Structure formats: structure tokens, C-alpha cells
PDB file of C-alpha atoms in Angstrom:
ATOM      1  CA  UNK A   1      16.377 -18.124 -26.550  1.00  0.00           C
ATOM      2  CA  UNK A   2      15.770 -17.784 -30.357  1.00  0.00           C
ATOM      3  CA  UNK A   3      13.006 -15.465 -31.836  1.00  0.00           C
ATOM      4  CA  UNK A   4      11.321 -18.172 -33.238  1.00  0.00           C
ATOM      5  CA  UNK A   5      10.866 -19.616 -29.227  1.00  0.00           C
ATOM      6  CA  UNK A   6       9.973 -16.065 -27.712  1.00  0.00           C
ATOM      7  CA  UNK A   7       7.382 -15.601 -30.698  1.00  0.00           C
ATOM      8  CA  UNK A   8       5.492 -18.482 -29.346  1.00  0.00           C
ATOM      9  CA  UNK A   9       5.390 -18.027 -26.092  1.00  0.00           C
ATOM     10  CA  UNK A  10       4.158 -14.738 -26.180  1.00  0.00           C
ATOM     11  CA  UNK A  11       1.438 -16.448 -28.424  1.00  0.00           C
ATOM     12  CA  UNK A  12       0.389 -19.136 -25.347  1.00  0.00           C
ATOM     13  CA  UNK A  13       0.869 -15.987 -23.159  1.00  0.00           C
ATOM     14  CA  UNK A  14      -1.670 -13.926 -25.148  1.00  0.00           C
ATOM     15  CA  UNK A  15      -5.189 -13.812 -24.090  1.00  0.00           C
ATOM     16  CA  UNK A  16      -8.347 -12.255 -26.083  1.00  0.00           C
ATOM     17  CA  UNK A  17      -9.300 -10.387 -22.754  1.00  0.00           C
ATOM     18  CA  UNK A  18      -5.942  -8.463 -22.648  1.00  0.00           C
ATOM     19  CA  UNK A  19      -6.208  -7.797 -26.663  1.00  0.00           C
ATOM     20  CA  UNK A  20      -8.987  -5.872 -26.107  1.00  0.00           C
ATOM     21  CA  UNK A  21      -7.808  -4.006 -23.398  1.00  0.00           C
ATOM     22  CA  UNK A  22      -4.641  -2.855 -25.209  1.00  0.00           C
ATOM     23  CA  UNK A  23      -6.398  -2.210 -28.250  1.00  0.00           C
ATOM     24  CA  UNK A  24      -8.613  -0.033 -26.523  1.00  0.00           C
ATOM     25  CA  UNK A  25      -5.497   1.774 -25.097  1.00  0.00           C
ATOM     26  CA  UNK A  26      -4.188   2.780 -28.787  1.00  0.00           C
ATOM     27  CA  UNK A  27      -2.026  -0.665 -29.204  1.00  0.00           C
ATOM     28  CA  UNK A  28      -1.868  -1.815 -32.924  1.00  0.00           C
ATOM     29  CA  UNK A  29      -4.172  -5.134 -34.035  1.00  0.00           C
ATOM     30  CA  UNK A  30      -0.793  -6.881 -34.609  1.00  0.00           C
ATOM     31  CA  UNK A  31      -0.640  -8.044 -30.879  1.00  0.00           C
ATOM     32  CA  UNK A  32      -1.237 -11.794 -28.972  1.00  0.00           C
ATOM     33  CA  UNK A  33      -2.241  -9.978 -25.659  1.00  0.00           C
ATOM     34  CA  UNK A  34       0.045 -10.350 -22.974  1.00  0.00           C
ATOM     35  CA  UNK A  35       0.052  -9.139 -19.453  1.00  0.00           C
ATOM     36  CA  UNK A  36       3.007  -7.106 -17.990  1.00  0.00           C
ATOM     37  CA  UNK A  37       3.367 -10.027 -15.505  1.00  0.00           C
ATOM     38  CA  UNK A  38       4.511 -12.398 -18.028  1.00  0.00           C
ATOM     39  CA  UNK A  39       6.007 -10.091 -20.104  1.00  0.00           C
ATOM     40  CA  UNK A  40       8.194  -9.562 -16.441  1.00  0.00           C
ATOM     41  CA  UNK A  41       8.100 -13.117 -16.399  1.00  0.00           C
ATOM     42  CA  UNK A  42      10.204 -13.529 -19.545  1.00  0.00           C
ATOM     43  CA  UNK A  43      12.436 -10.617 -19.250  1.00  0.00           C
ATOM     44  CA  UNK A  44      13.505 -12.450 -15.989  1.00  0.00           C
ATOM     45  CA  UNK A  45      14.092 -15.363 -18.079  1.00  0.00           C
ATOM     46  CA  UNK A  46      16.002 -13.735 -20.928  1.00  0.00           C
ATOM     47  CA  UNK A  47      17.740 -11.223 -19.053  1.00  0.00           C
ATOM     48  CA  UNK A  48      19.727  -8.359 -21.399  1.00  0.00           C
ATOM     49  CA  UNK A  49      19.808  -9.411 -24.984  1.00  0.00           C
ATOM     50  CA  UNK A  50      19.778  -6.783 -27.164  1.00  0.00           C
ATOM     51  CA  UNK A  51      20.312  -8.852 -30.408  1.00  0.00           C
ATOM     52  CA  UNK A  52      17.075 -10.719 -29.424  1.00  0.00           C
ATOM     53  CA  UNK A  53      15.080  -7.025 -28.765  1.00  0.00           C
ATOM     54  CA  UNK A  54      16.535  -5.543 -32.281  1.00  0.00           C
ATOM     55  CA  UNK A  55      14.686  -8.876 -33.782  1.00  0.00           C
ATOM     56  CA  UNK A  56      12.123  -8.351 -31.875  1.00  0.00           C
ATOM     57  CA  UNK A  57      11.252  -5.046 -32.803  1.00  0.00           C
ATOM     58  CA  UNK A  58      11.378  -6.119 -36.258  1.00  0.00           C
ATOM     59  CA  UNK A  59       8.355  -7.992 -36.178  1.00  0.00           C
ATOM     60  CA  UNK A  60       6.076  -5.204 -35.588  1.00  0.00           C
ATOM     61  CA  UNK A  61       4.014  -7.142 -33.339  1.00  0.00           C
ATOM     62  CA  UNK A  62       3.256  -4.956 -30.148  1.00  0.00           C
ATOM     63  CA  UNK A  63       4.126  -7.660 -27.896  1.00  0.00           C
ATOM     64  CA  UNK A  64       7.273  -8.531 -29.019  1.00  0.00           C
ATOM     65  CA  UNK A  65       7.424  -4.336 -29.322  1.00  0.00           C
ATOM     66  CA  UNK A  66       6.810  -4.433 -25.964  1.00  0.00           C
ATOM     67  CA  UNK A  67       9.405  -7.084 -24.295  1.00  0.00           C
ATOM     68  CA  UNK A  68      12.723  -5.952 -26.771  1.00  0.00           C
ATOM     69  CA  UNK A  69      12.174  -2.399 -24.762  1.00  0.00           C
ATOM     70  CA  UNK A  70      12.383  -4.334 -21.724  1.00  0.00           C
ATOM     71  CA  UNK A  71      15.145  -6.440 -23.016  1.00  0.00           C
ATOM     72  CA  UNK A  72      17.508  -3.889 -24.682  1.00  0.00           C
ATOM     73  CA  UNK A  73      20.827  -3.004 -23.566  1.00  0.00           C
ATOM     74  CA  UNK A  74      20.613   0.747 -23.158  1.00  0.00           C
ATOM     75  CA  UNK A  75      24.921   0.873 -23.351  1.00  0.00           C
ATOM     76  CA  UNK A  76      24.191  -0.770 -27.076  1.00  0.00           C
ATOM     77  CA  UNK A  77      21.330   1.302 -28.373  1.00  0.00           C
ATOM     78  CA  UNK A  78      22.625   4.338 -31.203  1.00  0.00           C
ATOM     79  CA  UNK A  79      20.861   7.017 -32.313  1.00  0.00           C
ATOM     80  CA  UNK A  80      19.934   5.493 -35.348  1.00  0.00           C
ATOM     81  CA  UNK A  81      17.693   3.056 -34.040  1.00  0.00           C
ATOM     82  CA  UNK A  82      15.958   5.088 -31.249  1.00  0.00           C
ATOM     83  CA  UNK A  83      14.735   7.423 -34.278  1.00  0.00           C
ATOM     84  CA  UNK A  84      13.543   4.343 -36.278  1.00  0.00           C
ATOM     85  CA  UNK A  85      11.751   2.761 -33.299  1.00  0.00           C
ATOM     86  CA  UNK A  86      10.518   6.299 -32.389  1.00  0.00           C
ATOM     87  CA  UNK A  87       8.847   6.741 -35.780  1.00  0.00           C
ATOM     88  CA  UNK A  88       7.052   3.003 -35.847  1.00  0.00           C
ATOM     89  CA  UNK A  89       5.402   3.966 -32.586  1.00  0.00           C
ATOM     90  CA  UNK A  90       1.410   5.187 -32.653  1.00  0.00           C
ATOM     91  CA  UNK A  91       0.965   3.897 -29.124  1.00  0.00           C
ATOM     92  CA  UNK A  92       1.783   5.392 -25.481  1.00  0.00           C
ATOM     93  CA  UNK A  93       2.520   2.683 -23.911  1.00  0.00           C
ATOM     94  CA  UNK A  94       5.668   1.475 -26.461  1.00  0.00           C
ATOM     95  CA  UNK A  95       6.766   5.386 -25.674  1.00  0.00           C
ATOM     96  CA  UNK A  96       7.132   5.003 -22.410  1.00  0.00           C
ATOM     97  CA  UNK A  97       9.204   1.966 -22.035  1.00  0.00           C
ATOM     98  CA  UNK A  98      11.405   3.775 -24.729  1.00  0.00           C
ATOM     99  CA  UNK A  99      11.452   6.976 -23.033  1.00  0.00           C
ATOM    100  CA  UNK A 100      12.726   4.636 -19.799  1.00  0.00           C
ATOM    101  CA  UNK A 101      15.175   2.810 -22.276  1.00  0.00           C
ATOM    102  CA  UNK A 102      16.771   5.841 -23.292  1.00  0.00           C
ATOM    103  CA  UNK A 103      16.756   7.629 -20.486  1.00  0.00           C
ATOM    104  CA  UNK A 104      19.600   5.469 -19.316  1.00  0.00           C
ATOM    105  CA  UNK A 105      21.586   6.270 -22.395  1.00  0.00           C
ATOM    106  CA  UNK A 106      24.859   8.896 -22.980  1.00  0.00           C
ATOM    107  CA  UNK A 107      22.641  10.262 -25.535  1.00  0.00           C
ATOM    108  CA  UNK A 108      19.394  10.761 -23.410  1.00  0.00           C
ATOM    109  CA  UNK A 109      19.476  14.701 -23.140  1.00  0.00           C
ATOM    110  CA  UNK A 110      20.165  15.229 -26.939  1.00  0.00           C
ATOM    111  CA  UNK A 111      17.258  13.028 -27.530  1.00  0.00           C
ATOM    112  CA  UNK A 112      15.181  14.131 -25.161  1.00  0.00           C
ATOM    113  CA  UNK A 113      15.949  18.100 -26.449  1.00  0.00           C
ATOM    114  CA  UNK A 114      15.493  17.216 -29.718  1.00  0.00           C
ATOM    115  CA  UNK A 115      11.980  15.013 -29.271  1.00  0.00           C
ATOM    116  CA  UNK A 116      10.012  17.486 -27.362  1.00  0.00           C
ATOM    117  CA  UNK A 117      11.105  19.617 -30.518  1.00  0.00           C
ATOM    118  CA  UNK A 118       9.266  17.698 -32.592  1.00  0.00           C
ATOM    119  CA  UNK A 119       5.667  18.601 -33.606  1.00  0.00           C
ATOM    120  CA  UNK A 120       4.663  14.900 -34.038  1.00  0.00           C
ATOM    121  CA  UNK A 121       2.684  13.659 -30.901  1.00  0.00           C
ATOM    122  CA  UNK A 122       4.674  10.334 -29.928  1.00  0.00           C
ATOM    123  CA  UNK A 123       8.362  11.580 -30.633  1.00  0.00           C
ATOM    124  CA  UNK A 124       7.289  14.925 -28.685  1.00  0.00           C
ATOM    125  CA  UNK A 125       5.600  12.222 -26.239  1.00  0.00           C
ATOM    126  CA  UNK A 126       8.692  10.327 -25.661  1.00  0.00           C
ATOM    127  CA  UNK A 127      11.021  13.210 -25.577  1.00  0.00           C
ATOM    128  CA  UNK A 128       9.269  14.821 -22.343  1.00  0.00           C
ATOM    129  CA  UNK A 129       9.017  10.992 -21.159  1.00  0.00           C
ATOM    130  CA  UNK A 130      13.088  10.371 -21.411  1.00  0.00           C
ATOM    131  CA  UNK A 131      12.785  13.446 -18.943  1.00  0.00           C
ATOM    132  CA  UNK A 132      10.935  12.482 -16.454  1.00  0.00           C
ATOM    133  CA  UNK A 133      12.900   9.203 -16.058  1.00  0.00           C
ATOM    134  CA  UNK A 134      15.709  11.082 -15.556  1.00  0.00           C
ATOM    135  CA  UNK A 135      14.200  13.429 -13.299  1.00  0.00           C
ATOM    136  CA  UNK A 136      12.636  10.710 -11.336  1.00  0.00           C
ATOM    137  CA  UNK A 137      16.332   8.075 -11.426  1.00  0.00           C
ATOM    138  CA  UNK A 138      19.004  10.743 -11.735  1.00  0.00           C
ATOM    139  CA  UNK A 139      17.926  14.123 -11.242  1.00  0.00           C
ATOM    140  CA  UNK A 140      21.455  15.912 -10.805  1.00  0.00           C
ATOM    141  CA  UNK A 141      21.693  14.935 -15.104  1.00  0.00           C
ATOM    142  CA  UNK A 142      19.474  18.165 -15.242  1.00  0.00           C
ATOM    143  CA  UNK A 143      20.439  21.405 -13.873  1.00  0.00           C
ATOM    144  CA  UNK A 144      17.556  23.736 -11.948  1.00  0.00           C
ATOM    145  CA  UNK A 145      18.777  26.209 -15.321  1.00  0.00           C
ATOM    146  CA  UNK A 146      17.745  23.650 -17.768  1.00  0.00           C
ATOM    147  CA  UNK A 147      14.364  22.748 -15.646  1.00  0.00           C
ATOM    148  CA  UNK A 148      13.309  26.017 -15.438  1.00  0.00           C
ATOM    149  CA  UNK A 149      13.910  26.203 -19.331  1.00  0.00           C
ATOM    150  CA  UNK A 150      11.772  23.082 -19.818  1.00  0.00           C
ATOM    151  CA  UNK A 151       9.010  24.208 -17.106  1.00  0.00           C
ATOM    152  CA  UNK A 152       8.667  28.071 -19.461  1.00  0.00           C
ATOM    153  CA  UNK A 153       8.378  26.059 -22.740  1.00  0.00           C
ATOM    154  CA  UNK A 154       5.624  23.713 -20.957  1.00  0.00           C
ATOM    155  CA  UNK A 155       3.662  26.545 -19.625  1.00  0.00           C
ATOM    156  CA  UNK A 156       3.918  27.824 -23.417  1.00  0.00           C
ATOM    157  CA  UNK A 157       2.919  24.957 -25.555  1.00  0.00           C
ATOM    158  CA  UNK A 158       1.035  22.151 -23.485  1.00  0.00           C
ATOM    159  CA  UNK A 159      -2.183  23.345 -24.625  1.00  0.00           C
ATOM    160  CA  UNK A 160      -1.725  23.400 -28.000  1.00  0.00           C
ATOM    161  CA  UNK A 161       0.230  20.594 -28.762  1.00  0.00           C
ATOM    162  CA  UNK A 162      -0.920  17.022 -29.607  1.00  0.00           C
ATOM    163  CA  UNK A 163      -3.088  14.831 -27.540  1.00  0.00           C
ATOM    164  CA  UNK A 164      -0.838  12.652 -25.752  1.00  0.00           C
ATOM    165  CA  UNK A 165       2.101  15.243 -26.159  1.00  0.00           C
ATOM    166  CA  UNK A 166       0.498  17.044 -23.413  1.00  0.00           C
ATOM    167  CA  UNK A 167      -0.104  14.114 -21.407  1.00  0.00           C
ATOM    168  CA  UNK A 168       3.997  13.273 -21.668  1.00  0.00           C
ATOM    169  CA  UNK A 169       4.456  17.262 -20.731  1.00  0.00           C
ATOM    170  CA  UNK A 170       1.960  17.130 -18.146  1.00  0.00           C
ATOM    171  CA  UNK A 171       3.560  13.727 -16.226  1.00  0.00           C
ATOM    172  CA  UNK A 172       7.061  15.982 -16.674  1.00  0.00           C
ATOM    173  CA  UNK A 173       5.585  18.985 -15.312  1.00  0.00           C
ATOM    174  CA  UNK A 174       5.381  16.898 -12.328  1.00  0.00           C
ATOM    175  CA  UNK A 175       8.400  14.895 -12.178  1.00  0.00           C
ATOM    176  CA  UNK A 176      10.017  18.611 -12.349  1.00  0.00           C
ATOM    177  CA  UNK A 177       8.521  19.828  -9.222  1.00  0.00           C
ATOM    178  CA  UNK A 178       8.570  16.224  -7.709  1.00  0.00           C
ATOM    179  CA  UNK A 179      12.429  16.052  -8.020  1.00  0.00           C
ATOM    180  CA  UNK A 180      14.173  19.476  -8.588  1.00  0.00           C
ATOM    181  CA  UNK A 181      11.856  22.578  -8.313  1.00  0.00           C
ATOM    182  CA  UNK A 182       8.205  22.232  -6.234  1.00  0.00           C
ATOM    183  CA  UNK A 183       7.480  25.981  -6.210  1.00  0.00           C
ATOM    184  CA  UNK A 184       7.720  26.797  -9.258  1.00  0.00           C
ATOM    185  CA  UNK A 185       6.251  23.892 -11.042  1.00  0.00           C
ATOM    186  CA  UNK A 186       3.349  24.224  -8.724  1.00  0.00           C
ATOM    187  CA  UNK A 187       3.534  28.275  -9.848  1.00  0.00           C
ATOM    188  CA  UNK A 188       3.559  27.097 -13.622  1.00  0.00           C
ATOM    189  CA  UNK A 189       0.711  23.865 -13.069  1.00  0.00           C
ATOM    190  CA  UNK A 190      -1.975  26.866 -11.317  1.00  0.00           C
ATOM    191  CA  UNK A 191      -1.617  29.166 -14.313  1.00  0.00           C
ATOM    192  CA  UNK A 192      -1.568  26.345 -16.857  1.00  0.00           C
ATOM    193  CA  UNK A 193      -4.862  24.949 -15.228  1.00  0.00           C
ATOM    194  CA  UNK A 194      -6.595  22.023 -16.422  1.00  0.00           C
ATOM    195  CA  UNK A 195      -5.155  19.551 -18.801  1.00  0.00           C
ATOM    196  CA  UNK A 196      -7.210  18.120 -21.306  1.00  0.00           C
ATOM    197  CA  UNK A 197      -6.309  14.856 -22.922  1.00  0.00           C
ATOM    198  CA  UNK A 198      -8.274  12.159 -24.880  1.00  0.00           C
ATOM    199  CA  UNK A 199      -7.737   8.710 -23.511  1.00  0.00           C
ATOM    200  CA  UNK A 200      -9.947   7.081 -25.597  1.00  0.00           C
ATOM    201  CA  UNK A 201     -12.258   4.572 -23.981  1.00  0.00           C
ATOM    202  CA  UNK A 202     -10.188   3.902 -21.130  1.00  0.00           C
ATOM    203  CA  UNK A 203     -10.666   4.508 -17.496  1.00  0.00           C
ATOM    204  CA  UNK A 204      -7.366   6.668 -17.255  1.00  0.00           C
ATOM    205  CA  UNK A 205      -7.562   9.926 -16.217  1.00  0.00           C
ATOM    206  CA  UNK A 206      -4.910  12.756 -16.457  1.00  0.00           C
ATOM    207  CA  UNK A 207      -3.769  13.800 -13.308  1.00  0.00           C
ATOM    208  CA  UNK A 208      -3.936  17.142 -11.873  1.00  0.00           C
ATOM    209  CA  UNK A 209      -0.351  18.406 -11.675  1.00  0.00           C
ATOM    210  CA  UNK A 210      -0.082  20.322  -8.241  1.00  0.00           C
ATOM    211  CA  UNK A 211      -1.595  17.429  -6.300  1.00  0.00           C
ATOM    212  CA  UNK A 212       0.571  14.878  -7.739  1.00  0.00           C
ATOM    213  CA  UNK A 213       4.043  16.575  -6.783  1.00  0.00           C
ATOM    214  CA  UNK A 214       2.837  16.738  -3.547  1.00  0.00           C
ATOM    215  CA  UNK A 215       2.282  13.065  -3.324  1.00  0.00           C
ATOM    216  CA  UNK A 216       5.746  12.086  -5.211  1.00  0.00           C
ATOM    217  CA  UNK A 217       7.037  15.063  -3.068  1.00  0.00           C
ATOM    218  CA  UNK A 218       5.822  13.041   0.740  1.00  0.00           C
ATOM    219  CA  UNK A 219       6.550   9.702  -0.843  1.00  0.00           C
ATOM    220  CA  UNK A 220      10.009  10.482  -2.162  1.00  0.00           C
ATOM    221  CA  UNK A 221      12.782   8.934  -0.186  1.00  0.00           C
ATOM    222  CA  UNK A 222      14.899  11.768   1.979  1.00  0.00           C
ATOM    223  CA  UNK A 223      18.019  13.281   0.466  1.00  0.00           C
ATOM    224  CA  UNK A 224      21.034  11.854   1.353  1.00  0.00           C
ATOM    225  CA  UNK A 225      24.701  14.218   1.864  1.00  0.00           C
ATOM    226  CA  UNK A 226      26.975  12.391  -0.822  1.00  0.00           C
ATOM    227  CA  UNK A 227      30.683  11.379   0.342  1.00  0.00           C
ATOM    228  CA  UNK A 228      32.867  14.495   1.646  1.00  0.00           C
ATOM    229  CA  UNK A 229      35.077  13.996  -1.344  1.00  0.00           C
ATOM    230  CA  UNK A 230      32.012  15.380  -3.204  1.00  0.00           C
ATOM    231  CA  UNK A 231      31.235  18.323  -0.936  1.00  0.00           C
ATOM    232  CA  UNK A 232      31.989  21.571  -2.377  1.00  0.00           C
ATOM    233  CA  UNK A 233      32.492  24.688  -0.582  1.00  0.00           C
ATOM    234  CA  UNK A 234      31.207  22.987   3.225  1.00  0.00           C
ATOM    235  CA  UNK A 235      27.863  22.146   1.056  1.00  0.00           C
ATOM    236  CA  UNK A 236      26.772  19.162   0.341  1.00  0.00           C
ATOM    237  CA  UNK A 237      24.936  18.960  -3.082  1.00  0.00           C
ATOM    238  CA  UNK A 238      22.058  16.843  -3.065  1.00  0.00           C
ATOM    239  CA  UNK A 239      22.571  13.136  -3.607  1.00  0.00           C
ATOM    240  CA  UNK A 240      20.148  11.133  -6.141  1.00  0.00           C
ATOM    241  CA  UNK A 241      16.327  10.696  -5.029  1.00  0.00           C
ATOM    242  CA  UNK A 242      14.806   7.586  -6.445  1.00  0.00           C
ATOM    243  CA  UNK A 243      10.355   7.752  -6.114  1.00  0.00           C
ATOM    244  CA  UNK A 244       8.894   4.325  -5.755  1.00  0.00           C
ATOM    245  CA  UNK A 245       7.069   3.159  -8.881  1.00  0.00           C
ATOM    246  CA  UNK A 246       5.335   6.000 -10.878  1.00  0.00           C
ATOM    247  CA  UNK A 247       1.797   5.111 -11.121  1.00  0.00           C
ATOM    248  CA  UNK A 248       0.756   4.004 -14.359  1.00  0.00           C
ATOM    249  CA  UNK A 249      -0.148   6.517 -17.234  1.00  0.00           C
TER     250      UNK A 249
END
């Protein structure tokens, strides 16, 4: 499918109800208005084509944004262009479809360190986003070391970092204790309290921290042994956990 094709049927796609709605979410004006379900819809049809998402991306148009994320081939994406798509986004929802993009990169945890560096509020977004995927697809990619780490420099900056920053460290505050360390995320989300973020005018609310590792905690799917050949010592490490679908930001 050319660009030219996909361009216009995201346009028939597009409806004035759902423009509103994402442009009340932070979504630029450059947009047609399509819902997720056709965006699925197309990605079905398209499949991987990561020629089609780099062309895509290059229209600027939040849509198209929207389905090259879904369409990208995470084995071809460089470092080069994860910084320049990072740096055109000034909306949530393109960061977290690239946090999930990148997450399933070799590059994710230099990224992802390097991001929630970063004092601007949708690269420091993204960069505690790429962690939570991983936390939530393939937590053994992060050591309990290296989410303890993460969990101090949360308790330490969430409240004075940018709006929807904190929401990104507050959603990986919870994948942590969800899917490596429940007691002392839990310890860390009491004495960080309440998280305040802006969602505009929206009906989203941020969620409070302990209760929500609790609930990805009794919905997770048990741990499974992996193979003998794995085993180390007589112990069994823990095998990957996989959470049904996060609940929308």
C-alpha cells in the first residue's frame, strides 16, 4: 500500500467527533480523527512495513503519527530516528506507542536510561514508558539492582518534574512493583503520596500507585519454572510474566 492510499483512508476513517476528542487529549490540529479500531483495522491490513511508517511519520499528521508506530519494524528502527521522532512529539499518546516500539528494541535500556535523563517532559515521558513495557513483556531485561535504582530516583524526582513526566514515572512505579518488586514499590508509592498531574479536559485520572499493583499483581498470569537447562543452582529463576492489556493512560 502506497502513502498516497493510506493518506486517504485515514481521511474517510477520520471523524469530527474523534478530532475533538484527541485534540482535547494534547493531539496536534494536523489530525483526520481516527479511532484505534480502524487504525487496528489497517495495521492488520498492512502488516510490518517500516518503509511505509518512516513516510508516514514524515507527514506530521497525528494519524499517520499514530499508525507508522504501529507499523514499524522494531529490528529496523536506529537510534537516530527514535531521537528525531522523540523530539516531534508534544502528545502522550504518540509516546506511548513509541515507548512500546522501542521497548522491543536491542537499544531499549540505553534509551530508556538516557530519556528519563532528560529534563524535557515527553522524552523523560517516553523513557520511563520504554520501562514499563519491558517490565510488563520481559521483566528478567531488568535486574531487581537496576529497579531498585529506578524506584530511589522516582521517589526523588516525580514531584518535581514535568506534568506528564510524572504521569510516565507514576505508571512505572507500578509496573515495578507489578512485575519485579511489590514491597518496596508499595514502600516508595506511601511516602511519595499523591500524584498530581494535569490531564487537561479529559476524564482521565491518574491512578493511585499502591492500589494498582495490587490489581496487575492478582491479574498477572502465575510464574512459570523455565526448562531445567535454565535452572541454576536447583532454583528455578522466574520465567517471563505477561499482564493482560494495561488499561489505558
Amino acid at each position: 500500500m502506497t502513502l498516497k492510499e493510506v493518506l486517504k483512508k485515514l481521511e474517510s476513517f477520520g471523524t469530527e467527533q474523534n478530532r475533538k476528542i484527541y485534540l482535547r487529549h494534547g493531539a496536534g490540529p494536523k489530525l483526520y480523527g481516527v479511532s484505534f479500531a480502524n487504525l487496528k483495522k489497517l495495521t492488520k491490513e498492512i502488516k510490518i512495513d517500516h518503509e511505509l511508517a518512516l513516510q508516514l511519520w514524515n507527514t506530521r499528521n497525528t494519524d499517520a503519527q499514530t499508525l507508522a508506530l504501529m507499523i514499524a519494524a522494531p529490528e529496523k528502527m536506529t537510534k537516530a530516528t527514535a531521537q528525531k521522532w522523540i523530539q516531534d512529539i508534544s502528545y502522550y499518546g504518540l509516546g506511548n506507542l513509541l515507548g512500546t516500539l522501542l521497548a522491543q528494541t536491542d537499544f531499549a535500556k540505553e534509551i530508556m536510561y538516557t530519556w528519563m535523563a532528560s529534563k524535557q517532559e515527553f522524552v523523560k515521558h517516553c523513557g520511563y514508558d520504554i520501562c514499563s513495557t519491558i517490565l510488563k513483556n520481559n521483566p528478567e531485561r531488568l535486574s531487581n539492582a537496576e529497579a531498585q535504582k529506578i524506584l530511589r530516583t522516582i521517589e526523588k524526582e516525580i514531584h518535581s518534574s514535568p506534568n506528564r513526566a510524572r504521569n510516565g514515572m507514576n505508571w512505572c512505579l507500578i509496573a515495578i512493583g507489578g512485575y519485579k518488586l511489590e514491597k518496596e514499590a508499595i514502600a516508595v508509592a506511601r511516602r511519595i503520596g499523591k500524584v498530581e498531574v494535569d490531564h487537561g479536559e479529559t476524564n482521565c485520572v491518574t491512578p493511585d500507585a499502591e492500589s494498582y499493583i495490587k490489581k496487575v499483581k492478582a491479574h498477572r498470569p502465575p510464574l512459570k519454572p523455565p526448562p531445567a537447562a535454565h535452572r541454576q543452582g536447583g532454583a528455578s529463576r522466574a520465567g517471563q510474566a505477561r499482564r493482560g492489556k494495561q488499561k489505558k493512560k
